[in-house]
PDB file of C-alpha atoms in Angstrom:
ATOM      1  CA  UNK L 188      31.099 -14.451 -29.001  1.00 81.00           C
ATOM      2  CA  UNK L 189      32.387 -11.599 -26.783  1.00 95.00           C
ATOM      3  CA  UNK L 190      32.178 -12.228 -23.068  1.00 98.00           C
ATOM      4  CA  UNK L 191      31.572  -9.432 -20.671  1.00 98.00           C
ATOM      5  CA  UNK L 192      31.931  -9.828 -16.790  1.00 98.00           C
ATOM      6  CA  UNK L 193      30.191  -7.363 -14.634  1.00 98.00           C
ATOM      7  CA  UNK L 194      31.404  -6.592 -10.829  1.00 98.00           C
ATOM      8  CA  UNK L 195      29.029  -4.769  -8.685  1.00 98.00           C
ATOM      9  CA  UNK L 196      29.788  -2.421  -5.809  1.00 97.00           C
ATOM     10  CA  UNK L 197      29.479  -2.472  -1.939  1.00 96.00           C
ATOM     11  CA  UNK L 198      26.462  -4.607  -0.787  1.00 97.00           C
ATOM     12  CA  UNK L 199      25.085  -4.763  -4.254  1.00 98.00           C
ATOM     13  CA  UNK L 200      24.599  -7.675  -6.642  1.00 98.00           C
ATOM     14  CA  UNK L 201      23.679  -8.350 -10.571  1.00 98.00           C
ATOM     15  CA  UNK L 202      20.510  -6.460  -9.957  1.00 98.00           C
ATOM     16  CA  UNK L 203      22.563  -3.276 -10.036  1.00 98.00           C
ATOM     17  CA  UNK L 204      22.644  -3.758 -13.834  1.00 98.00           C
ATOM     18  CA  UNK L 205      18.844  -4.437 -14.276  1.00 98.00           C
ATOM     19  CA  UNK L 206      18.100  -1.281 -16.262  1.00 98.00           C
ATOM     20  CA  UNK L 207      21.016  -2.094 -18.702  1.00 98.00           C
ATOM     21  CA  UNK L 208      20.933  -6.059 -19.065  1.00 98.00           C
ATOM     22  CA  UNK L 209      18.767  -6.293 -22.244  1.00 98.00           C
ATOM     23  CA  UNK L 210      21.050  -3.643 -23.961  1.00 98.00           C
ATOM     24  CA  UNK L 211      24.422  -4.951 -22.604  1.00 98.00           C
ATOM     25  CA  UNK L 212      23.338  -8.478 -23.502  1.00 98.00           C
ATOM     26  CA  UNK L 213      23.417  -7.273 -27.379  1.00 97.00           C
ATOM     27  CA  UNK L 214      27.167  -6.690 -26.574  1.00 97.00           C
ATOM     28  CA  UNK L 215      27.960 -10.269 -25.603  1.00 96.00           C
ATOM     29  CA  UNK L 216      27.598 -12.955 -23.299  1.00 98.00           C
ATOM     30  CA  UNK L 217      27.054 -11.720 -19.735  1.00 98.00           C
ATOM     31  CA  UNK L 218      28.315 -12.970 -16.570  1.00 98.00           C
ATOM     32  CA  UNK L 219      28.152 -11.435 -13.019  1.00 98.00           C
ATOM     33  CA  UNK L 220      31.068 -11.629 -10.554  1.00 96.00           C
ATOM     34  CA  UNK L 221      30.516 -12.347  -7.010  1.00 95.00           C
ATOM     35  CA  UNK L 222      32.625 -10.116  -4.613  1.00 96.00           C
ATOM     36  CA  UNK L 223      30.893 -11.093  -1.391  1.00 96.00           C
ATOM     37  CA  UNK L 224      32.396 -14.387  -0.577  1.00 96.00           C
ATOM     38  CA  UNK L 225      36.011 -13.310   0.345  1.00 95.00           C
ATOM     39  CA  UNK L 226      37.744 -10.820   2.353  1.00 92.00           C
ATOM     40  CA  UNK L 227      40.456  -8.578   0.500  1.00 92.00           C
ATOM     41  CA  UNK L 228      40.850  -7.186  -2.813  1.00 93.00           C
ATOM     42  CA  UNK L 229      43.164  -9.735  -3.896  1.00 93.00           C
ATOM     43  CA  UNK L 230      41.079 -12.586  -2.891  1.00 94.00           C
ATOM     44  CA  UNK L 231      38.003 -11.288  -4.558  1.00 95.00           C
ATOM     45  CA  UNK L 232      40.095 -10.864  -7.635  1.00 96.00           C
ATOM     46  CA  UNK L 233      41.157 -14.546  -7.515  1.00 96.00           C
ATOM     47  CA  UNK L 234      37.641 -15.705  -7.183  1.00 97.00           C
ATOM     48  CA  UNK L 235      36.697 -13.665 -10.175  1.00 97.00           C
ATOM     49  CA  UNK L 236      39.248 -15.004 -12.127  1.00 98.00           C
ATOM     50  CA  UNK L 237      38.142 -18.547 -11.212  1.00 97.00           C
ATOM     51  CA  UNK L 238      34.627 -17.950 -12.494  1.00 96.00           C
ATOM     52  CA  UNK L 239      35.451 -16.112 -15.522  1.00 97.00           C
ATOM     53  CA  UNK L 240      35.592 -17.039 -19.311  1.00 97.00           C
ATOM     54  CA  UNK L 241      39.236 -17.516 -20.649  1.00 97.00           C
ATOM     55  CA  UNK L 242      39.018 -14.099 -22.179  1.00 97.00           C
ATOM     56  CA  UNK L 243      36.845 -11.264 -21.334  1.00 98.00           C
ATOM     57  CA  UNK L 244      35.807  -7.626 -20.949  1.00 98.00           C
ATOM     58  CA  UNK L 245      35.815  -6.649 -17.378  1.00 98.00           C
ATOM     59  CA  UNK L 246      33.547  -3.991 -15.991  1.00 98.00           C
ATOM     60  CA  UNK L 247      33.762  -2.947 -12.404  1.00 98.00           C
ATOM     61  CA  UNK L 248      31.592  -0.484 -10.435  1.00 98.00           C
ATOM     62  CA  UNK L 249      32.730   1.104  -7.292  1.00 97.00           C
ATOM     63  CA  UNK L 250      34.105  -1.320  -4.976  1.00 96.00           C
ATOM     64  CA  UNK L 251      33.985  -3.846  -8.060  1.00 97.00           C
ATOM     65  CA  UNK L 252      36.276  -1.194  -9.777  1.00 97.00           C
ATOM     66  CA  UNK L 253      38.973  -1.968  -7.223  1.00 95.00           C
ATOM     67  CA  UNK L 254      38.635  -5.711  -7.664  1.00 96.00           C
ATOM     68  CA  UNK L 255      38.286  -5.053 -11.557  1.00 97.00           C
ATOM     69  CA  UNK L 256      41.965  -3.309 -11.587  1.00 96.00           C
ATOM     70  CA  UNK L 257      43.399  -6.294  -9.359  1.00 95.00           C
ATOM     71  CA  UNK L 258      41.921  -8.888 -11.961  1.00 96.00           C
ATOM     72  CA  UNK L 259      43.345  -7.031 -14.810  1.00 96.00           C
ATOM     73  CA  UNK L 260      46.949  -6.506 -13.289  1.00 95.00           C
ATOM     74  CA  UNK L 261      46.800 -10.088 -12.149  1.00 95.00           C
ATOM     75  CA  UNK L 262      45.929 -11.550 -15.789  1.00 97.00           C
ATOM     76  CA  UNK L 263      46.483  -9.142 -18.266  1.00 96.00           C
ATOM     77  CA  UNK L 264      46.575 -11.780 -20.848  1.00 97.00           C
ATOM     78  CA  UNK L 265      42.812 -12.794 -20.072  1.00 98.00           C
ATOM     79  CA  UNK L 266      41.126  -9.245 -19.802  1.00 97.00           C
ATOM     80  CA  UNK L 267      40.772  -7.847 -23.196  1.00 96.00           C
ATOM     81  CA  UNK L 268      39.651  -4.431 -22.015  1.00 96.00           C
ATOM     82  CA  UNK L 269      38.525  -2.760 -18.792  1.00 97.00           C
ATOM     83  CA  UNK L 270      35.815  -0.266 -17.763  1.00 98.00           C
ATOM     84  CA  UNK L 271      36.170   1.245 -14.483  1.00 98.00           C
ATOM     85  CA  UNK L 272      32.990   2.836 -13.175  1.00 98.00           C
ATOM     86  CA  UNK L 273      32.679   5.306 -10.366  1.00 98.00           C
ATOM     87  CA  UNK L 274      35.680   3.965  -8.665  1.00 97.00           C
ATOM     88  CA  UNK L 275      39.292   4.898  -7.656  1.00 95.00           C
ATOM     89  CA  UNK L 276      42.792   3.729  -6.899  1.00 93.00           C
ATOM     90  CA  UNK L 277      43.343   5.733  -3.834  1.00 91.00           C
ATOM     91  CA  UNK L 278      44.098   3.790  -0.684  1.00 86.00           C
ATOM     92  CA  UNK L 279      41.728   3.719   2.486  1.00 84.00           C
ATOM     93  CA  UNK L 280      42.193   6.576   4.657  1.00 85.00           C
ATOM     94  CA  UNK L 281      42.635   6.462   8.282  1.00 85.00           C
ATOM     95  CA  UNK L 282      39.254   8.427   8.915  1.00 87.00           C
ATOM     96  CA  UNK L 283      37.731   5.609   6.563  1.00 85.00           C
ATOM     97  CA  UNK L 284      39.168   2.979   8.339  1.00 85.00           C
ATOM     98  CA  UNK L 285      38.079   4.230  11.838  1.00 87.00           C
ATOM     99  CA  UNK L 286      34.514   4.549  10.450  1.00 85.00           C
ATOM    100  CA  UNK L 287      34.952   0.984   9.134  1.00 88.00           C
ATOM    101  CA  UNK L 288      35.987  -0.499  12.341  1.00 89.00           C
ATOM    102  CA  UNK L 289      33.222   1.339  14.384  1.00 88.00           C
ATOM    103  CA  UNK L 290      30.526  -0.278  11.564  1.00 88.00           C
ATOM    104  CA  UNK L 291      31.956  -3.707  12.156  1.00 89.00           C
ATOM    105  CA  UNK L 292      31.758  -3.669  15.872  1.00 91.00           C
ATOM    106  CA  UNK L 293      28.009  -2.428  15.736  1.00 87.00           C
ATOM    107  CA  UNK L 294      27.305  -4.799  12.843  1.00 87.00           C
ATOM    108  CA  UNK L 295      28.729  -7.874  15.043  1.00 91.00           C
ATOM    109  CA  UNK L 296      26.561  -7.132  18.012  1.00 91.00           C
ATOM    110  CA  UNK L 297      23.229  -6.316  16.266  1.00 92.00           C
ATOM    111  CA  UNK L 298      20.764  -7.767  13.808  1.00 92.00           C
ATOM    112  CA  UNK L 299      21.478  -6.840  10.253  1.00 93.00           C
ATOM    113  CA  UNK L 300      18.602  -4.577   8.641  1.00 94.00           C
ATOM    114  CA  UNK L 301      20.301  -3.352   5.563  1.00 93.00           C
ATOM    115  CA  UNK L 302      22.156  -0.060   4.903  1.00 94.00           C
ATOM    116  CA  UNK L 303      20.931   3.012   6.481  1.00 93.00           C
ATOM    117  CA  UNK L 304      18.774   5.594   5.078  1.00 94.00           C
ATOM    118  CA  UNK L 305      21.532   7.992   5.109  1.00 94.00           C
ATOM    119  CA  UNK L 306      24.182   5.700   3.220  1.00 95.00           C
ATOM    120  CA  UNK L 307      21.491   4.972   0.564  1.00 97.00           C
ATOM    121  CA  UNK L 308      20.564   8.487   0.068  1.00 97.00           C
ATOM    122  CA  UNK L 309      24.129   9.446  -0.269  1.00 97.00           C
ATOM    123  CA  UNK L 310      24.743   7.138  -3.199  1.00 98.00           C
ATOM    124  CA  UNK L 311      22.225   9.110  -5.313  1.00 98.00           C
ATOM    125  CA  UNK L 312      21.987  12.414  -6.925  1.00 98.00           C
ATOM    126  CA  UNK L 313      20.419  14.792  -4.388  1.00 96.00           C
ATOM    127  CA  UNK L 314      17.190  15.045  -6.668  1.00 97.00           C
ATOM    128  CA  UNK L 315      16.908  11.228  -6.295  1.00 97.00           C
ATOM    129  CA  UNK L 316      17.618  11.038  -2.680  1.00 96.00           C
ATOM    130  CA  UNK L 317      14.075  10.514  -1.897  1.00 97.00           C
ATOM    131  CA  UNK L 318      13.158   8.474  -4.563  1.00 97.00           C
ATOM    132  CA  UNK L 319      11.419   5.446  -2.984  1.00 97.00           C
ATOM    133  CA  UNK L 320      11.725   3.128  -5.813  1.00 97.00           C
ATOM    134  CA  UNK L 321      15.380   3.450  -6.269  1.00 98.00           C
ATOM    135  CA  UNK L 322      16.216   3.413  -2.505  1.00 98.00           C
ATOM    136  CA  UNK L 323      14.085   0.229  -2.150  1.00 98.00           C
ATOM    137  CA  UNK L 324      16.050  -1.484  -4.756  1.00 98.00           C
ATOM    138  CA  UNK L 325      19.182  -0.648  -3.399  1.00 98.00           C
ATOM    139  CA  UNK L 326      18.045  -1.593   0.083  1.00 98.00           C
ATOM    140  CA  UNK L 327      16.774  -5.036  -1.383  1.00 98.00           C
ATOM    141  CA  UNK L 328      20.261  -5.740  -2.776  1.00 98.00           C
ATOM    142  CA  UNK L 329      21.740  -5.025   0.659  1.00 97.00           C
ATOM    143  CA  UNK L 330      19.510  -7.221   2.349  1.00 97.00           C
ATOM    144  CA  UNK L 331      19.844 -10.059  -0.075  1.00 97.00           C
ATOM    145  CA  UNK L 332      23.508 -10.081   0.595  1.00 97.00           C
ATOM    146  CA  UNK L 333      23.097 -10.318   4.380  1.00 96.00           C
ATOM    147  CA  UNK L 334      25.186  -9.603   7.343  1.00 95.00           C
ATOM    148  CA  UNK L 335      28.082 -11.967   6.709  1.00 96.00           C
ATOM    149  CA  UNK L 336      28.903 -10.381   3.125  1.00 96.00           C
ATOM    150  CA  UNK L 337      28.408  -6.863   4.829  1.00 95.00           C
ATOM    151  CA  UNK L 338      31.100  -7.783   7.479  1.00 94.00           C
ATOM    152  CA  UNK L 339      33.499  -9.538   4.988  1.00 94.00           C
ATOM    153  CA  UNK L 340      33.402  -6.490   2.510  1.00 94.00           C
ATOM    154  CA  UNK L 341      33.793  -4.037   5.567  1.00 92.00           C
ATOM    155  CA  UNK L 342      36.775  -5.929   6.162  1.00 89.00           C
ATOM    156  CA  UNK L 343      38.266  -5.634   2.761  1.00 86.00           C
ATOM    157  CA  UNK L 344      40.819  -3.028   3.343  1.00 76.00           C
ATOM    158  CA  UNK L 345      42.027  -1.102  -0.078  1.00 73.00           C
ATOM    159  CA  UNK L 346      45.417  -0.308  -0.836  1.00 69.00           C
ATOM    160  CA  UNK L 347      46.871   2.169  -3.432  1.00 61.00           C
ATOM    161  CA  UNK L 348      47.646   0.438  -6.810  1.00 71.00           C
ATOM    162  CA  UNK L 349      47.906   3.797  -8.766  1.00 70.00           C
ATOM    163  CA  UNK L 350      51.366   3.222  -9.700  1.00 78.00           C
ATOM    164  CA  UNK L 351      50.729  -0.332 -10.901  1.00 90.00           C
ATOM    165  CA  UNK L 352      48.056   0.929 -13.496  1.00 92.00           C
ATOM    166  CA  UNK L 353      50.964   1.942 -15.763  1.00 90.00           C
ATOM    167  CA  UNK L 354      51.302  -1.661 -16.439  1.00 92.00           C
ATOM    168  CA  UNK L 355      47.990  -1.677 -18.045  1.00 93.00           C
ATOM    169  CA  UNK L 356      48.138  -1.999 -21.914  1.00 91.00           C
ATOM    170  CA  UNK L 357      44.248  -3.087 -22.612  1.00 95.00           C
ATOM    171  CA  UNK L 358      41.896  -0.599 -23.568  1.00 96.00           C
ATOM    172  CA  UNK L 359      40.437   1.180 -20.588  1.00 97.00           C
ATOM    173  CA  UNK L 360      37.213   3.241 -20.281  1.00 98.00           C
ATOM    174  CA  UNK L 361      36.862   5.245 -17.014  1.00 98.00           C
ATOM    175  CA  UNK L 362      33.380   6.805 -16.159  1.00 98.00           C
ATOM    176  CA  UNK L 363      32.887   8.972 -13.468  1.00 98.00           C
ATOM    177  CA  UNK L 364      29.672  11.329 -12.427  1.00 98.00           C
ATOM    178  CA  UNK L 365      29.872  15.002 -11.499  1.00 98.00           C
ATOM    179  CA  UNK L 366      27.463  14.682  -8.538  1.00 98.00           C
ATOM    180  CA  UNK L 367      28.856  11.406  -7.075  1.00 98.00           C
ATOM    181  CA  UNK L 368      29.154  11.877  -3.312  1.00 96.00           C
ATOM    182  CA  UNK L 369      31.290   8.734  -2.807  1.00 95.00           C
ATOM    183  CA  UNK L 370      33.970   8.782  -5.231  1.00 96.00           C
ATOM    184  CA  UNK L 371      35.082  12.164  -7.189  1.00 96.00           C
ATOM    185  CA  UNK L 372      35.858  12.942 -10.634  1.00 98.00           C
ATOM    186  CA  UNK L 373      39.267  13.814  -9.266  1.00 97.00           C
ATOM    187  CA  UNK L 374      39.880  10.146  -8.432  1.00 96.00           C
ATOM    188  CA  UNK L 375      38.936   9.221 -11.932  1.00 97.00           C
ATOM    189  CA  UNK L 376      41.213  11.661 -13.492  1.00 97.00           C
ATOM    190  CA  UNK L 377      44.339  10.356 -11.424  1.00 94.00           C
ATOM    191  CA  UNK L 378      43.591   7.079 -12.852  1.00 95.00           C
ATOM    192  CA  UNK L 379      43.227   8.284 -16.228  1.00 96.00           C
ATOM    193  CA  UNK L 380      46.854  10.050 -15.783  1.00 94.00           C
ATOM    194  CA  UNK L 381      48.117   6.755 -14.943  1.00 93.00           C
ATOM    195  CA  UNK L 382      47.073   4.612 -17.684  1.00 93.00           C
ATOM    196  CA  UNK L 383      48.252   5.103 -21.318  1.00 86.00           C
ATOM    197  CA  UNK L 384      45.253   3.707 -23.255  1.00 87.00           C
ATOM    198  CA  UNK L 385      42.548   5.363 -20.994  1.00 95.00           C
ATOM    199  CA  UNK L 386      39.334   7.165 -22.167  1.00 96.00           C
ATOM    200  CA  UNK L 387      37.885   9.267 -19.423  1.00 98.00           C
ATOM    201  CA  UNK L 388      34.091   9.787 -19.650  1.00 98.00           C
ATOM    202  CA  UNK L 389      32.350  12.188 -17.176  1.00 98.00           C
ATOM    203  CA  UNK L 390      28.318  11.542 -16.857  1.00 98.00           C
ATOM    204  CA  UNK L 391      26.481  14.885 -15.980  1.00 98.00           C
ATOM    205  CA  UNK L 392      23.815  15.502 -13.461  1.00 98.00           C
ATOM    206  CA  UNK L 393      24.207  12.146 -11.790  1.00 98.00           C
ATOM    207  CA  UNK L 394      25.232  10.629  -8.549  1.00 98.00           C
ATOM    208  CA  UNK L 395      27.254   7.341  -7.602  1.00 98.00           C
ATOM    209  CA  UNK L 396      24.693   4.948  -8.893  1.00 98.00           C
ATOM    210  CA  UNK L 397      25.055   5.591 -12.686  1.00 98.00           C
ATOM    211  CA  UNK L 398      23.963   2.261 -13.808  1.00 98.00           C
ATOM    212  CA  UNK L 399      20.577   2.899 -12.239  1.00 98.00           C
ATOM    213  CA  UNK L 400      20.384   6.656 -12.590  1.00 98.00           C
ATOM    214  CA  UNK L 401      21.589   6.988 -16.371  1.00 98.00           C
ATOM    215  CA  UNK L 402      21.461   3.413 -17.690  1.00 98.00           C
ATOM    216  CA  UNK L 403      20.900   4.776 -21.192  1.00 98.00           C
ATOM    217  CA  UNK L 404      23.903   7.039 -21.267  1.00 98.00           C
ATOM    218  CA  UNK L 405      26.239   4.619 -19.644  1.00 98.00           C
ATOM    219  CA  UNK L 406      25.266   2.231 -21.782  1.00 98.00           C
ATOM    220  CA  UNK L 407      25.958   4.417 -25.024  1.00 98.00           C
ATOM    221  CA  UNK L 408      29.456   5.065 -23.444  1.00 98.00           C
ATOM    222  CA  UNK L 409      30.165   1.376 -22.810  1.00 98.00           C
ATOM    223  CA  UNK L 410      28.895   0.305 -26.407  1.00 97.00           C
ATOM    224  CA  UNK L 411      31.148   2.994 -28.174  1.00 96.00           C
ATOM    225  CA  UNK L 412      34.046   2.020 -25.967  1.00 95.00           C
ATOM    226  CA  UNK L 413      33.576  -1.832 -26.901  1.00 94.00           C
ATOM    227  CA  UNK L 414      33.025  -0.814 -30.646  1.00 93.00           C
ATOM    228  CA  UNK L 415      36.505   1.178 -30.650  1.00 89.00           C
ATOM    229  CA  UNK L 416      38.582  -1.632 -28.811  1.00 85.00           C
ATOM    230  CA  UNK L 417      40.158  -3.854 -31.112  1.00 65.00           C
ATOM    231  CA  UNK L 418      39.772  -7.385 -29.556  1.00 50.00           C
TER     232      UNK L 418
END
């Protein structure tokens, strides 16, 4: 039986995959990694490896994609294939770090009320930025994670591992979305250039939240990729 380990993004959880879960379950046994209990990409990767099956296909979305890269580099003998969805290998910029520090300071002295309306809307295609159902689902995941996870994930600074990606030898699927305001197509192209066995796919007319905005299209890409991965 094939094992699939799925990692969510910032302030998300396994419900990110709800619209794809039944389809994904036809591809193998699903398990959902928790990246909310540790500070730092490497510590998160270690936690995923402790919880994961001995060998597995690894799918990482957004922040989970940074963790997935670290997992695959730490344990190449365990990761049979790697999918990097709406993510990047770029380090955190100084501007991002300043914004993060301001968020941490504010969060430490105020009650946690979830993510801002602006943050939620920016993660979706502009046409969906006022979709109450999607926005409520995203906010519910953030509230379920709570303030402690919010602070831990905010404190997780990203380092560049672009050069290390050349070490990957497993099949790699990279998925970008053309209307993603949080992670650009260019960032996905950069990763693809570093990885020998990378396959880059671009989902059209889609924002950052591909598993929720285009679940059928994303599933088709993942299913085809797994079928072509000889493991």
